[in-house]
mmCIF file of C-alpha atoms in Angstrom:
data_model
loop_
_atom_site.group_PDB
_atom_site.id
_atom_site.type_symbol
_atom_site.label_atom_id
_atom_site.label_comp_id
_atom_site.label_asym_id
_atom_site.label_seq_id
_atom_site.Cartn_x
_atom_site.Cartn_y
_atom_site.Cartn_z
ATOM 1 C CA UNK A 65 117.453 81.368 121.743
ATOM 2 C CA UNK A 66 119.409 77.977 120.611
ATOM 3 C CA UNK A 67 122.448 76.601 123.229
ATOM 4 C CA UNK A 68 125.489 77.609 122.896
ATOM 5 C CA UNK A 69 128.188 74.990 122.162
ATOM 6 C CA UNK A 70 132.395 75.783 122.600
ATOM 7 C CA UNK A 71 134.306 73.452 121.904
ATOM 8 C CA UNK A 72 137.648 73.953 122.461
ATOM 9 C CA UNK A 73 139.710 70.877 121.178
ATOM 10 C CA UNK A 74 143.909 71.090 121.743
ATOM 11 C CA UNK A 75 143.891 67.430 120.513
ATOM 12 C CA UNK A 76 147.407 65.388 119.975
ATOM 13 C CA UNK A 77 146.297 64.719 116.401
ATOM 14 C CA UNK A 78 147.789 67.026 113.854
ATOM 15 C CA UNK A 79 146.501 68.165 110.810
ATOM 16 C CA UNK A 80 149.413 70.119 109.428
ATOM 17 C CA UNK A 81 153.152 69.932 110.130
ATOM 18 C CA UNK A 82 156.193 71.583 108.579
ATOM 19 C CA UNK A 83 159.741 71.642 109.032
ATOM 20 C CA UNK A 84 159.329 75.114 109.941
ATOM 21 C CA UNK A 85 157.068 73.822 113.192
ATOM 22 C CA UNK A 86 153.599 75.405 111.945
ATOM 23 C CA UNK A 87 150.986 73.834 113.324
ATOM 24 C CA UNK A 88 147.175 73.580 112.820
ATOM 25 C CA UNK A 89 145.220 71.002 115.684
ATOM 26 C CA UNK A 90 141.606 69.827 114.230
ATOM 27 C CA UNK A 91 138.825 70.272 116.589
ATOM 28 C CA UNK A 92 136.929 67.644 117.736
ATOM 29 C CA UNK A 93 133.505 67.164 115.883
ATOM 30 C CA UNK A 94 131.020 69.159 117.432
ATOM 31 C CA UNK A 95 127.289 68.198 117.875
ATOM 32 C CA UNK A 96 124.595 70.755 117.741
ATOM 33 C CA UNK A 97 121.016 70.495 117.112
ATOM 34 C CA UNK A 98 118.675 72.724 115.161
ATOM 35 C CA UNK A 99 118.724 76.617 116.662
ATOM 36 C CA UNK A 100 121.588 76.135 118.806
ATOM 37 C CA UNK A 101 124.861 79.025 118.076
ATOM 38 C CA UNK A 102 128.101 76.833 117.796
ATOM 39 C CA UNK A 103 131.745 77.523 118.131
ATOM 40 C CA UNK A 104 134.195 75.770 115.525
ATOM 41 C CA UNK A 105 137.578 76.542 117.483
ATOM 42 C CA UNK A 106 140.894 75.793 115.933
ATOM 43 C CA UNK A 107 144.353 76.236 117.549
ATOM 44 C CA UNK A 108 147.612 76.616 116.030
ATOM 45 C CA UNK A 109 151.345 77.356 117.097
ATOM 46 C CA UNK A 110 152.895 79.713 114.044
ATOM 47 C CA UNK A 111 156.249 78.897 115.925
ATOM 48 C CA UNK A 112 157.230 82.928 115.178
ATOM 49 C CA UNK A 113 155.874 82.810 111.601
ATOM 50 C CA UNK A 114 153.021 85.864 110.416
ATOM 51 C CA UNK A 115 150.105 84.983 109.345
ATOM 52 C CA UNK A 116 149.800 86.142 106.083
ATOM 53 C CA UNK A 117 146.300 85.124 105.102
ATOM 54 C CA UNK A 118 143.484 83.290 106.522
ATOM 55 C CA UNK A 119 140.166 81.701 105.280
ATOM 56 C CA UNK A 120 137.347 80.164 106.565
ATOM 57 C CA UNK A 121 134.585 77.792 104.405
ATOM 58 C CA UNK A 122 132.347 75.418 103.744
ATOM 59 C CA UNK A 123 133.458 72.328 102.416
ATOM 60 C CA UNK A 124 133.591 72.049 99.355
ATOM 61 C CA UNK A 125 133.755 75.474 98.098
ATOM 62 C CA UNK A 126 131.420 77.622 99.857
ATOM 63 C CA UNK A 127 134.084 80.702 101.221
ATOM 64 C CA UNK A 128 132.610 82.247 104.156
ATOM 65 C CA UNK A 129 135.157 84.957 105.920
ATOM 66 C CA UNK A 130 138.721 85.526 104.898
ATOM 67 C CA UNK A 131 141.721 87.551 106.995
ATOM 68 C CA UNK A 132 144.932 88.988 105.742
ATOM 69 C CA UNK A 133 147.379 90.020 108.786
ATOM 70 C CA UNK A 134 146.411 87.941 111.861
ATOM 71 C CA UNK A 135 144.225 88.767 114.560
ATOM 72 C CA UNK A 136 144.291 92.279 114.327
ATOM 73 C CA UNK A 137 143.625 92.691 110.388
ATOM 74 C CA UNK A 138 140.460 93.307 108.690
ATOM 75 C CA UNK A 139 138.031 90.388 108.136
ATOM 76 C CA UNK A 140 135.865 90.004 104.662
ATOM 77 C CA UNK A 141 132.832 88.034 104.649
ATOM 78 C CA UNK A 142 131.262 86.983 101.768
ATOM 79 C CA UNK A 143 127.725 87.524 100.542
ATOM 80 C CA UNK A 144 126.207 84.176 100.770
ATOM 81 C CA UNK A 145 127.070 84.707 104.625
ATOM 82 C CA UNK A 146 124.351 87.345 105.317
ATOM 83 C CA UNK A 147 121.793 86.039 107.273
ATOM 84 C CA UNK A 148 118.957 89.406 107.211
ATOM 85 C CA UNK A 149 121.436 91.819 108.837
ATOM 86 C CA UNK A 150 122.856 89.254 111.387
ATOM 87 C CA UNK A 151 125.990 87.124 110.099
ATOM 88 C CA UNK A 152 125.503 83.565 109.857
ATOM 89 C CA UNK A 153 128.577 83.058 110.410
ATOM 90 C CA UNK A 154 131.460 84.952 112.367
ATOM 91 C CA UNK A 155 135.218 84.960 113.229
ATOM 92 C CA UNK A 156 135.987 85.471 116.537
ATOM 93 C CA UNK A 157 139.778 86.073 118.134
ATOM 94 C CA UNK A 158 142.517 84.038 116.936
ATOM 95 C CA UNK A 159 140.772 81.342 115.162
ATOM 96 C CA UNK A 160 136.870 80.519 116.433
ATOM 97 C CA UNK A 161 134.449 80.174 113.302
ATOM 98 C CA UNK A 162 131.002 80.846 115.419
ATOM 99 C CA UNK A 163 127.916 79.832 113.453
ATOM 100 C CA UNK A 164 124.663 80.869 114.336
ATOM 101 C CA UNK A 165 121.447 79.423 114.651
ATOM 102 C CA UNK A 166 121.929 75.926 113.436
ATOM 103 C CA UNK A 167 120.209 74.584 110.799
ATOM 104 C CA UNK A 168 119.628 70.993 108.709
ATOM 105 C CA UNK A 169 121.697 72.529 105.744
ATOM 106 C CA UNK A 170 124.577 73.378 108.322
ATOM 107 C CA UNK A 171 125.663 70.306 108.683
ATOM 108 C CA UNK A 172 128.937 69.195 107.494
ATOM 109 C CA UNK A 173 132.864 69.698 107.031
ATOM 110 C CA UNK A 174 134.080 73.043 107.637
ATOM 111 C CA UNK A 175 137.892 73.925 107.029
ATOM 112 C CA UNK A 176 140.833 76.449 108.188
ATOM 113 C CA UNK A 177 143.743 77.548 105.729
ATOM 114 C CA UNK A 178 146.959 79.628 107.423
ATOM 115 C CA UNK A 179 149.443 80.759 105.159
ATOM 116 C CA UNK A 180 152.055 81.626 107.078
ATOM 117 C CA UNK A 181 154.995 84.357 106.533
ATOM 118 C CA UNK A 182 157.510 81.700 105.161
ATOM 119 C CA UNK A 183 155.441 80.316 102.632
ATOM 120 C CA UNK A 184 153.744 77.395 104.256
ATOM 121 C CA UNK A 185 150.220 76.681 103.628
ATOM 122 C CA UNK A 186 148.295 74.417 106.091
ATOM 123 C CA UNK A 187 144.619 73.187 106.262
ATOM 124 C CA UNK A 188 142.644 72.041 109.481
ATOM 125 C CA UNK A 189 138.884 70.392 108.790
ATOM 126 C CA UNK A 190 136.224 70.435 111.905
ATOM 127 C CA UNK A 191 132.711 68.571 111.268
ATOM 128 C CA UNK A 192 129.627 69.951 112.515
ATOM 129 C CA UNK A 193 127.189 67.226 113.252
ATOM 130 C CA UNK A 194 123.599 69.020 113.503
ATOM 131 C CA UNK A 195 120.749 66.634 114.707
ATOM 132 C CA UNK A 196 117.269 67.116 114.065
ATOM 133 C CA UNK A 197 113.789 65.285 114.474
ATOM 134 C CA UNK A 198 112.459 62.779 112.115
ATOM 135 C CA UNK A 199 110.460 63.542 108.843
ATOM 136 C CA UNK A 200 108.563 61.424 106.368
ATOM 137 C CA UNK A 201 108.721 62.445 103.030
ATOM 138 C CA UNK A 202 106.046 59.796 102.002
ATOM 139 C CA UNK A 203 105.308 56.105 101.800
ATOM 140 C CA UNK A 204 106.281 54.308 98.389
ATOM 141 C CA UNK A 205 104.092 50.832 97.863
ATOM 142 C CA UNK A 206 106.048 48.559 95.287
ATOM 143 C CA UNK A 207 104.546 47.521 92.726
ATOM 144 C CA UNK A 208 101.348 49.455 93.988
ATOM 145 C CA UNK A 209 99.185 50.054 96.793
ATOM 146 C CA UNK A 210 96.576 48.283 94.984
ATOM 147 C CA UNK A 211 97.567 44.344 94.256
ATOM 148 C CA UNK A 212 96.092 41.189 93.926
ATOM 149 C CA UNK A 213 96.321 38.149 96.269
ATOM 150 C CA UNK A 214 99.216 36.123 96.190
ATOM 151 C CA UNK A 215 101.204 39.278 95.087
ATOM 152 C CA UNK A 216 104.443 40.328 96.972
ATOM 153 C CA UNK A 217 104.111 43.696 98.148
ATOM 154 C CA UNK A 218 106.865 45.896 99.885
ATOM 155 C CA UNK A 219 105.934 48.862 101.496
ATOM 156 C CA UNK A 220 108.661 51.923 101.972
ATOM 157 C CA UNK A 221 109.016 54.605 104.577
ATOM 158 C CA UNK A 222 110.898 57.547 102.910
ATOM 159 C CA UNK A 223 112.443 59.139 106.416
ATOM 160 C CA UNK A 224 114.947 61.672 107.404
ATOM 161 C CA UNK A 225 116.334 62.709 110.765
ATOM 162 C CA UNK A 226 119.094 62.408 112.539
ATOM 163 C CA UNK A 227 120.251 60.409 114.404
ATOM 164 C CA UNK A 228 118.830 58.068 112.132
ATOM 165 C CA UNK A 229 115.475 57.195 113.295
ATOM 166 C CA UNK A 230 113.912 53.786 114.162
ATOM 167 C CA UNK A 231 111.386 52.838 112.021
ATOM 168 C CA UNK A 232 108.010 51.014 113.069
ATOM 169 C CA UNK A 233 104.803 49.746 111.604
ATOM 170 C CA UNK A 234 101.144 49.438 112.606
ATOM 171 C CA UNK A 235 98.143 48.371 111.648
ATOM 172 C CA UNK A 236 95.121 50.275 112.320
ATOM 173 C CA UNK A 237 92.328 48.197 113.886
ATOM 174 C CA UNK A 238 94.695 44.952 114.011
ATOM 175 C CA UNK A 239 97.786 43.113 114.117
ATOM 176 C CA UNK A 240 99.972 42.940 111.299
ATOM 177 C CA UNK A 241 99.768 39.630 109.124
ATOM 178 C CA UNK A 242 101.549 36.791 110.084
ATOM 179 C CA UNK A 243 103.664 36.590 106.581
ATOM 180 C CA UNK A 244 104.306 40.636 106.866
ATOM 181 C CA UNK A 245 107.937 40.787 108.236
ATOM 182 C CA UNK A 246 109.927 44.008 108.318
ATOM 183 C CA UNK A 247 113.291 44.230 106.750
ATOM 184 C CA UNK A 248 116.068 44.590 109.759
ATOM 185 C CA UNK A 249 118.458 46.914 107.210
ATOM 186 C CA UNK A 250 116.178 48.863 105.239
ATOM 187 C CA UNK A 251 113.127 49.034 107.723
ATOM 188 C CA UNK A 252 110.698 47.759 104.807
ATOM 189 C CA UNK A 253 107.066 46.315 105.852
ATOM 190 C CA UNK A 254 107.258 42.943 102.863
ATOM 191 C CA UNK A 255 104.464 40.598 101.985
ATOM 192 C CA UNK A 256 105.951 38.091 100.378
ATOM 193 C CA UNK A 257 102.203 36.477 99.451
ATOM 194 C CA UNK A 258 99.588 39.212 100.440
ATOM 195 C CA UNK A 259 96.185 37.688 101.249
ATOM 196 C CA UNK A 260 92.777 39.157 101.136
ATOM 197 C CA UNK A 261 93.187 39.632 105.224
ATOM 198 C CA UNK A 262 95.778 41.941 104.674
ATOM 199 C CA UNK A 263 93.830 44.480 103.324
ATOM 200 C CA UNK A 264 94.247 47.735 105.817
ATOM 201 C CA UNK A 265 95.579 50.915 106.546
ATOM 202 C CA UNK A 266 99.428 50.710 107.655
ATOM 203 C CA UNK A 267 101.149 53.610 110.223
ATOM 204 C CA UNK A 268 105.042 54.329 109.714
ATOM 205 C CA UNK A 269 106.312 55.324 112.632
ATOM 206 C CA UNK A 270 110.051 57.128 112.612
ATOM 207 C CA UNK A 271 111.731 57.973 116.157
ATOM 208 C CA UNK A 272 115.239 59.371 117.663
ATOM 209 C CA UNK A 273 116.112 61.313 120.719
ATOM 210 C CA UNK A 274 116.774 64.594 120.259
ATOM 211 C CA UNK A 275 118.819 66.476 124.051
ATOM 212 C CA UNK A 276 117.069 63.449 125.630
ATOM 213 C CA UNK A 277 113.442 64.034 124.466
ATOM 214 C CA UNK A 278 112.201 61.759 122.156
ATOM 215 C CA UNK A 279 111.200 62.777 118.936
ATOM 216 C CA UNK A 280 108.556 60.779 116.379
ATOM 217 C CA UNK A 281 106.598 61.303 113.024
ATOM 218 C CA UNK A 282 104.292 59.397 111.404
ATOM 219 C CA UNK A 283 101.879 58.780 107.846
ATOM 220 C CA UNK A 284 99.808 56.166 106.864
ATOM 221 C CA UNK A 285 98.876 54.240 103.656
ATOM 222 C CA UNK A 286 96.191 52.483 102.559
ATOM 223 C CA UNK A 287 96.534 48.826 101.009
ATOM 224 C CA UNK A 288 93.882 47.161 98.554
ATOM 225 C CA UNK A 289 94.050 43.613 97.932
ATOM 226 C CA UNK A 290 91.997 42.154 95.357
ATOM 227 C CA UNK A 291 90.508 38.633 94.621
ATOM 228 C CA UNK A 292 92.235 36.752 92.209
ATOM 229 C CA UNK A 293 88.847 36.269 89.958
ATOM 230 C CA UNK A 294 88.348 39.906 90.271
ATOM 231 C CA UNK A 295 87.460 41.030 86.738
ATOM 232 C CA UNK A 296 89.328 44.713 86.390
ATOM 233 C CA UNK A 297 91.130 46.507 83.191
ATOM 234 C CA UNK A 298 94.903 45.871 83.643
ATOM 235 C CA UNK A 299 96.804 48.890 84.389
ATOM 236 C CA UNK A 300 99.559 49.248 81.638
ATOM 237 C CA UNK A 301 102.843 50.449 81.621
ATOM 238 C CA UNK A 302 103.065 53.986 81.376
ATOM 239 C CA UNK A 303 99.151 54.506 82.725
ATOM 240 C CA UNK A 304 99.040 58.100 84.547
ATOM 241 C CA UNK A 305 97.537 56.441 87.491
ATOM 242 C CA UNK A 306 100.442 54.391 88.310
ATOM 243 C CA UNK A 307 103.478 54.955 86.125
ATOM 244 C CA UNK A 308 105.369 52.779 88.215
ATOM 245 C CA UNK A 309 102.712 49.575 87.520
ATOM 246 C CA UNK A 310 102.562 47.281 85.103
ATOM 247 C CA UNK A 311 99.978 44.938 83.806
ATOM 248 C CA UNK A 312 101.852 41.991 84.645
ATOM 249 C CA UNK A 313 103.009 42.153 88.354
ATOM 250 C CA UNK A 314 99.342 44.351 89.124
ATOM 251 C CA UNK A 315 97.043 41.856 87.766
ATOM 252 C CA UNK A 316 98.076 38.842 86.901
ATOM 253 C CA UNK A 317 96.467 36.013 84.431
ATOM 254 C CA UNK A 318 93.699 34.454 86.356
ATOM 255 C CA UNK A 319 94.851 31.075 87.914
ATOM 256 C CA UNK A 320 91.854 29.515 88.592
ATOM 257 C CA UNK A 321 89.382 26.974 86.875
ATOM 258 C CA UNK A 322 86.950 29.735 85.879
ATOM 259 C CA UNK A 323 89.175 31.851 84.187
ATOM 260 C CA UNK A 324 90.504 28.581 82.408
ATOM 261 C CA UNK A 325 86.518 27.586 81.130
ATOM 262 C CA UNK A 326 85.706 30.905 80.039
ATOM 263 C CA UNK A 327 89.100 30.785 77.738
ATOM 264 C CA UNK A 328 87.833 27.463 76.524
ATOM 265 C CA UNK A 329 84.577 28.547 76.036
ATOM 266 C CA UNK A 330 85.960 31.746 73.876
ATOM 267 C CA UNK A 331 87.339 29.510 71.583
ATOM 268 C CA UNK A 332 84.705 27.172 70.640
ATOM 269 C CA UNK A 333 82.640 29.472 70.318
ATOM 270 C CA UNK A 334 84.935 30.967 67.988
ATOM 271 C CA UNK A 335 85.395 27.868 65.969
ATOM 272 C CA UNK A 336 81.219 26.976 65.636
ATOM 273 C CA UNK A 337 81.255 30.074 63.958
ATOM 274 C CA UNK A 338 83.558 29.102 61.862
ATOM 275 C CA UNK A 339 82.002 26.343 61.299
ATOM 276 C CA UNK A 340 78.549 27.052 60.473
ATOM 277 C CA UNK A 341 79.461 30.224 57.972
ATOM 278 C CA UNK A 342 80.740 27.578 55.869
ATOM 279 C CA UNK A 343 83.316 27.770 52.721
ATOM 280 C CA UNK A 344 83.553 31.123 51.267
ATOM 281 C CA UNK A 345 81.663 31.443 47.882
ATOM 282 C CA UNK A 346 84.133 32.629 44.733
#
Protein backbone atom coordinates (compact mmCIF):
# COMPACT_ATOMS: atom_id res chain seq x y z
CA UNK A 1 0.00 0.00 0.00
CA UNK A 2 1.71 3.44 -1.34
CA UNK A 3 2.42 6.45 1.56
CA UNK A 4 0.17 8.67 2.21
CA UNK A 5 1.04 12.35 1.60
CA UNK A 6 -1.28 15.60 3.22
CA UNK A 7 -0.31 18.45 2.51
CA UNK A 8 -1.98 21.07 3.96
CA UNK A 9 -0.63 24.47 2.57
CA UNK A 10 -2.40 27.97 4.18
CA UNK A 11 0.34 29.83 2.19
CA UNK A 12 0.43 33.93 2.09
CA UNK A 13 0.36 33.69 -1.70
CA UNK A 14 -3.02 34.18 -3.23
CA UNK A 15 -4.40 32.87 -6.16
CA UNK A 16 -7.72 34.64 -6.32
CA UNK A 17 -8.92 37.92 -4.78
CA UNK A 18 -12.09 39.97 -5.14
CA UNK A 19 -13.49 42.98 -3.83
CA UNK A 20 -16.00 40.88 -2.30
CA UNK A 21 -12.93 39.14 -0.07
CA UNK A 22 -13.21 35.51 -1.74
CA UNK A 23 -10.34 33.81 -1.43
CA UNK A 24 -8.67 30.66 -2.89
CA UNK A 25 -4.76 29.85 -1.24
CA UNK A 26 -2.69 27.42 -3.76
CA UNK A 27 -1.16 24.51 -2.11
CA UNK A 28 2.23 23.97 -2.08
CA UNK A 29 3.51 21.42 -4.77
CA UNK A 30 3.34 18.12 -3.47
CA UNK A 31 5.87 15.27 -4.18
CA UNK A 32 4.79 11.72 -4.40
CA UNK A 33 6.32 8.79 -5.92
CA UNK A 34 4.81 5.92 -7.84
CA UNK A 35 1.93 3.94 -5.54
CA UNK A 36 1.80 6.43 -2.93
CA UNK A 37 -2.27 8.00 -2.17
CA UNK A 38 -1.85 11.90 -2.13
CA UNK A 39 -3.87 14.71 -0.77
CA UNK A 40 -4.22 17.98 -3.02
CA UNK A 41 -5.70 20.35 -0.18
CA UNK A 42 -6.94 23.77 -1.00
CA UNK A 43 -8.28 26.40 1.47
CA UNK A 44 -10.45 29.24 0.92
CA UNK A 45 -12.32 32.03 3.00
CA UNK A 46 -15.93 32.61 1.03
CA UNK A 47 -16.06 35.71 3.44
CA UNK A 48 -20.14 34.74 3.87
CA UNK A 49 -20.58 34.02 0.14
CA UNK A 50 -22.35 30.22 -1.00
CA UNK A 51 -20.70 28.21 -2.92
CA UNK A 52 -22.57 27.77 -5.81
CA UNK A 53 -20.53 25.31 -7.82
CA UNK A 54 -17.34 23.56 -7.58
CA UNK A 55 -14.97 21.55 -9.91
CA UNK A 56 -12.08 19.67 -9.73
CA UNK A 57 -9.56 18.63 -12.97
CA UNK A 58 -6.80 17.88 -14.67
CA UNK A 59 -5.05 20.47 -16.34
CA UNK A 60 -5.82 21.06 -19.26
CA UNK A 61 -9.19 19.73 -19.64
CA UNK A 62 -9.49 16.47 -18.08
CA UNK A 63 -12.82 17.18 -15.45
CA UNK A 64 -12.60 14.83 -12.70
CA UNK A 65 -15.44 15.57 -9.81
CA UNK A 66 -17.74 18.52 -9.77
CA UNK A 67 -20.08 19.94 -6.61
CA UNK A 68 -23.05 22.21 -6.69
CA UNK A 69 -24.01 23.51 -2.99
CA UNK A 70 -20.88 23.30 -0.79
CA UNK A 71 -19.82 20.69 1.41
CA UNK A 72 -22.92 19.11 1.99
CA UNK A 73 -24.21 18.78 -1.80
CA UNK A 74 -23.93 15.92 -4.04
CA UNK A 75 -20.59 15.25 -5.80
CA UNK A 76 -20.42 13.93 -9.70
CA UNK A 77 -17.47 12.22 -10.89
CA UNK A 78 -16.81 11.68 -14.23
CA UNK A 79 -16.16 8.47 -16.13
CA UNK A 80 -12.59 8.71 -17.03
CA UNK A 81 -12.21 8.77 -13.06
CA UNK A 82 -13.10 5.07 -12.48
CA UNK A 83 -10.30 3.23 -11.55
CA UNK A 84 -11.99 -0.84 -11.56
CA UNK A 85 -14.59 0.00 -8.88
CA UNK A 86 -12.21 2.16 -6.70
CA UNK A 87 -12.12 6.06 -7.62
CA UNK A 88 -8.96 7.35 -8.76
CA UNK A 89 -9.65 10.21 -7.60
CA UNK A 90 -11.87 11.60 -4.63
CA UNK A 91 -13.20 14.78 -2.89
CA UNK A 92 -12.93 14.83 0.53
CA UNK A 93 -14.54 17.68 3.10
CA UNK A 94 -14.34 21.17 2.18
CA UNK A 95 -11.86 21.13 -0.52
CA UNK A 96 -9.11 17.96 -0.46
CA UNK A 97 -8.77 16.37 -4.08
CA UNK A 98 -7.23 12.80 -2.77
CA UNK A 99 -5.68 10.81 -5.61
CA UNK A 100 -4.91 7.38 -5.34
CA UNK A 101 -2.23 5.22 -6.15
CA UNK A 102 0.17 7.44 -7.96
CA UNK A 103 1.22 6.87 -11.17
CA UNK A 104 3.88 8.30 -14.08
CA UNK A 105 0.78 9.72 -16.03
CA UNK A 106 -0.36 11.54 -12.71
CA UNK A 107 1.91 13.90 -12.78
CA UNK A 108 1.10 17.42 -13.35
CA UNK A 109 -1.12 20.67 -12.72
CA UNK A 110 -4.30 20.07 -11.10
CA UNK A 111 -6.85 23.05 -10.55
CA UNK A 112 -9.88 24.29 -8.18
CA UNK A 113 -12.80 26.59 -9.54
CA UNK A 114 -15.41 28.22 -6.69
CA UNK A 115 -18.12 30.12 -7.97
CA UNK A 116 -19.36 31.77 -5.33
CA UNK A 117 -23.10 33.10 -4.51
CA UNK A 118 -22.32 36.71 -5.79
CA UNK A 119 -21.06 35.85 -8.99
CA UNK A 120 -17.35 35.57 -8.52
CA UNK A 121 -15.45 32.90 -10.13
CA UNK A 122 -11.94 32.01 -8.78
CA UNK A 123 -9.29 29.37 -9.79
CA UNK A 124 -6.48 27.82 -7.49
CA UNK A 125 -3.71 25.39 -9.43
CA UNK A 126 -1.66 22.69 -7.13
CA UNK A 127 1.22 20.58 -9.01
CA UNK A 128 1.73 17.09 -8.28
CA UNK A 129 5.31 16.17 -8.78
CA UNK A 130 5.37 12.16 -9.03
CA UNK A 131 8.98 10.66 -9.12
CA UNK A 132 9.84 7.47 -10.47
CA UNK A 133 12.99 5.25 -11.34
CA UNK A 134 14.96 5.55 -14.45
CA UNK A 135 14.13 3.81 -17.85
CA UNK A 136 15.97 3.44 -21.13
CA UNK A 137 14.00 3.48 -24.01
CA UNK A 138 17.06 2.52 -26.22
CA UNK A 139 20.46 3.64 -27.42
CA UNK A 140 20.52 5.74 -30.80
CA UNK A 141 24.24 5.53 -32.60
CA UNK A 142 24.55 8.61 -35.06
CA UNK A 143 25.27 8.08 -38.08
CA UNK A 144 25.37 4.23 -37.24
CA UNK A 145 26.64 1.74 -34.99
CA UNK A 146 28.69 0.51 -37.73
CA UNK A 147 31.40 3.32 -39.05
CA UNK A 148 34.61 3.57 -40.42
CA UNK A 149 37.83 4.94 -38.83
CA UNK A 150 38.31 8.43 -38.65
CA UNK A 151 34.44 8.80 -38.50
CA UNK A 152 32.76 10.92 -35.70
CA UNK A 153 30.40 8.90 -33.92
CA UNK A 154 27.90 10.06 -31.12
CA UNK A 155 26.27 7.66 -29.16
CA UNK A 156 22.66 8.53 -27.37
CA UNK A 157 21.03 7.28 -24.22
CA UNK A 158 17.21 7.72 -24.68
CA UNK A 159 16.29 7.91 -20.64
CA UNK A 160 13.39 8.78 -18.53
CA UNK A 161 12.96 9.12 -14.79
CA UNK A 162 12.60 11.47 -12.51
CA UNK A 163 14.40 13.21 -10.91
CA UNK A 164 16.29 13.34 -13.92
CA UNK A 165 18.81 10.69 -13.84
CA UNK A 166 22.64 10.84 -14.17
CA UNK A 167 23.85 9.33 -17.01
CA UNK A 168 27.15 7.13 -17.26
CA UNK A 169 29.13 5.10 -19.70
CA UNK A 170 31.24 1.93 -19.72
CA UNK A 171 33.12 -0.07 -21.60
CA UNK A 172 32.98 -3.69 -21.28
CA UNK A 173 36.42 -5.32 -20.94
CA UNK A 174 38.22 -1.73 -20.97
CA UNK A 175 38.52 1.83 -20.53
CA UNK A 176 36.87 4.14 -22.69
CA UNK A 177 39.10 5.78 -25.53
CA UNK A 178 41.07 8.57 -24.82
CA UNK A 179 39.26 10.91 -27.65
CA UNK A 180 35.63 9.52 -26.33
CA UNK A 181 34.39 12.46 -24.11
CA UNK A 182 30.84 12.67 -22.83
CA UNK A 183 28.74 15.68 -23.44
CA UNK A 184 28.20 17.59 -19.84
CA UNK A 185 24.42 18.86 -21.15
CA UNK A 186 23.11 16.17 -23.13
CA UNK A 187 25.02 13.15 -21.49
CA UNK A 188 26.23 11.96 -25.12
CA UNK A 189 29.31 9.36 -25.34
CA UNK A 190 31.18 11.46 -28.87
CA UNK A 191 34.08 10.24 -30.90
CA UNK A 192 35.09 12.91 -32.62
CA UNK A 193 37.76 10.50 -34.77
CA UNK A 194 36.84 6.81 -33.86
CA UNK A 195 39.82 4.47 -34.27
CA UNK A 196 39.97 0.81 -34.88
CA UNK A 197 40.66 0.48 -30.82
CA UNK A 198 37.43 1.71 -30.19
CA UNK A 199 35.67 -1.04 -31.37
CA UNK A 200 33.50 -2.51 -28.19
CA UNK A 201 30.45 -2.93 -26.47
CA UNK A 202 29.35 0.40 -24.53
CA UNK A 203 26.95 0.23 -21.04
CA UNK A 204 24.54 3.35 -20.41
CA UNK A 205 24.06 3.65 -17.12
CA UNK A 206 20.94 6.07 -15.83
CA UNK A 207 20.61 6.73 -11.88
CA UNK A 208 18.41 8.96 -9.29
CA UNK A 209 17.33 8.45 -5.76
CA UNK A 210 14.12 7.53 -5.30
CA UNK A 211 12.83 7.99 -0.81
CA UNK A 212 16.63 7.71 -0.42
CA UNK A 213 17.30 4.40 -2.27
CA UNK A 214 19.05 4.66 -5.26
CA UNK A 215 17.61 3.67 -8.32
CA UNK A 216 19.63 2.60 -11.82
CA UNK A 217 18.97 1.03 -15.35
CA UNK A 218 21.06 0.10 -17.87
CA UNK A 219 21.50 -1.31 -21.95
CA UNK A 220 24.30 -1.76 -23.97
CA UNK A 221 25.33 -1.30 -27.65
CA UNK A 222 27.62 -2.69 -29.74
CA UNK A 223 30.11 -0.48 -31.93
CA UNK A 224 31.89 -1.72 -35.27
CA UNK A 225 34.65 0.18 -36.60
CA UNK A 226 35.96 -0.63 -39.86
CA UNK A 227 39.35 -0.18 -41.70
CA UNK A 228 39.48 2.50 -43.97
CA UNK A 229 40.62 0.02 -47.03
CA UNK A 230 37.83 -2.17 -46.05
CA UNK A 231 36.15 -3.08 -49.35
CA UNK A 232 32.12 -3.15 -48.40
CA UNK A 233 28.84 -2.06 -50.58
CA UNK A 234 27.93 1.48 -49.37
CA UNK A 235 24.79 1.63 -47.53
CA UNK A 236 22.47 4.18 -49.38
CA UNK A 237 20.05 6.48 -48.32
CA UNK A 238 16.87 5.02 -47.71
CA UNK A 239 18.50 1.20 -47.28
CA UNK A 240 16.05 -0.80 -44.79
CA UNK A 241 19.01 -1.67 -42.74
CA UNK A 242 19.78 1.75 -41.72
CA UNK A 243 17.34 4.38 -42.91
CA UNK A 244 19.05 6.83 -40.96
CA UNK A 245 22.68 6.10 -42.98
CA UNK A 246 23.95 7.34 -45.81
CA UNK A 247 26.63 6.34 -48.19
CA UNK A 248 28.61 9.28 -47.60
CA UNK A 249 29.14 9.78 -43.78
CA UNK A 250 29.05 5.45 -43.46
CA UNK A 251 31.73 4.78 -45.86
CA UNK A 252 33.59 7.21 -47.09
CA UNK A 253 35.91 7.43 -50.45
CA UNK A 254 39.01 5.53 -49.65
CA UNK A 255 41.88 7.96 -48.65
CA UNK A 256 44.68 6.01 -49.09
CA UNK A 257 47.36 5.25 -51.88
CA UNK A 258 45.72 1.93 -52.80
CA UNK A 259 42.46 3.06 -53.38
CA UNK A 260 44.13 5.98 -55.47
CA UNK A 261 46.26 3.11 -57.87
CA UNK A 262 43.44 0.96 -58.36
CA UNK A 263 41.40 4.24 -59.73
CA UNK A 264 44.38 4.85 -61.92
CA UNK A 265 44.68 1.55 -62.94
CA UNK A 266 40.70 1.48 -63.92
CA UNK A 267 41.32 4.01 -66.25
CA UNK A 268 44.12 2.93 -68.30
CA UNK A 269 42.94 0.07 -68.60
CA UNK A 270 39.97 1.63 -69.91
CA UNK A 271 41.79 3.73 -72.39
CA UNK A 272 44.21 0.55 -73.92
CA UNK A 273 41.03 -0.70 -74.81
CA UNK A 274 40.24 2.01 -76.44
CA UNK A 275 43.07 2.02 -77.97
CA UNK A 276 43.67 -1.23 -79.43
CA UNK A 277 39.81 -1.65 -80.86
CA UNK A 278 40.87 0.96 -83.12
CA UNK A 279 38.64 3.48 -85.42
CA UNK A 280 35.23 2.26 -85.99
CA UNK A 281 34.71 0.84 -89.57
CA UNK A 282 31.68 2.80 -91.68
Amino acid sequence: MGWKVTVCAFVVAICGLNASGQVINDPENVTASIGDDVNLEWTFDANGEARLFEVWKKVPSTALASRSGGNTGPLQYFDQNQNGGNRKFSVIGAATLFVRDVQKEDNGPYQLSITFGNGVDLTSTAYLIVNYPPSIDGITASPSSTVREGSSLTLMCNADGNPDPAVRWTRQNGALGKAATIDANSGNLVFPNITLADKGIYTCTVENVIKGAPQAASKDISINVLSIDATLPPLVVGDDSDPESTATSLYPAPRSGVGRLQACMYVMCLLLSIFLAGPRQS
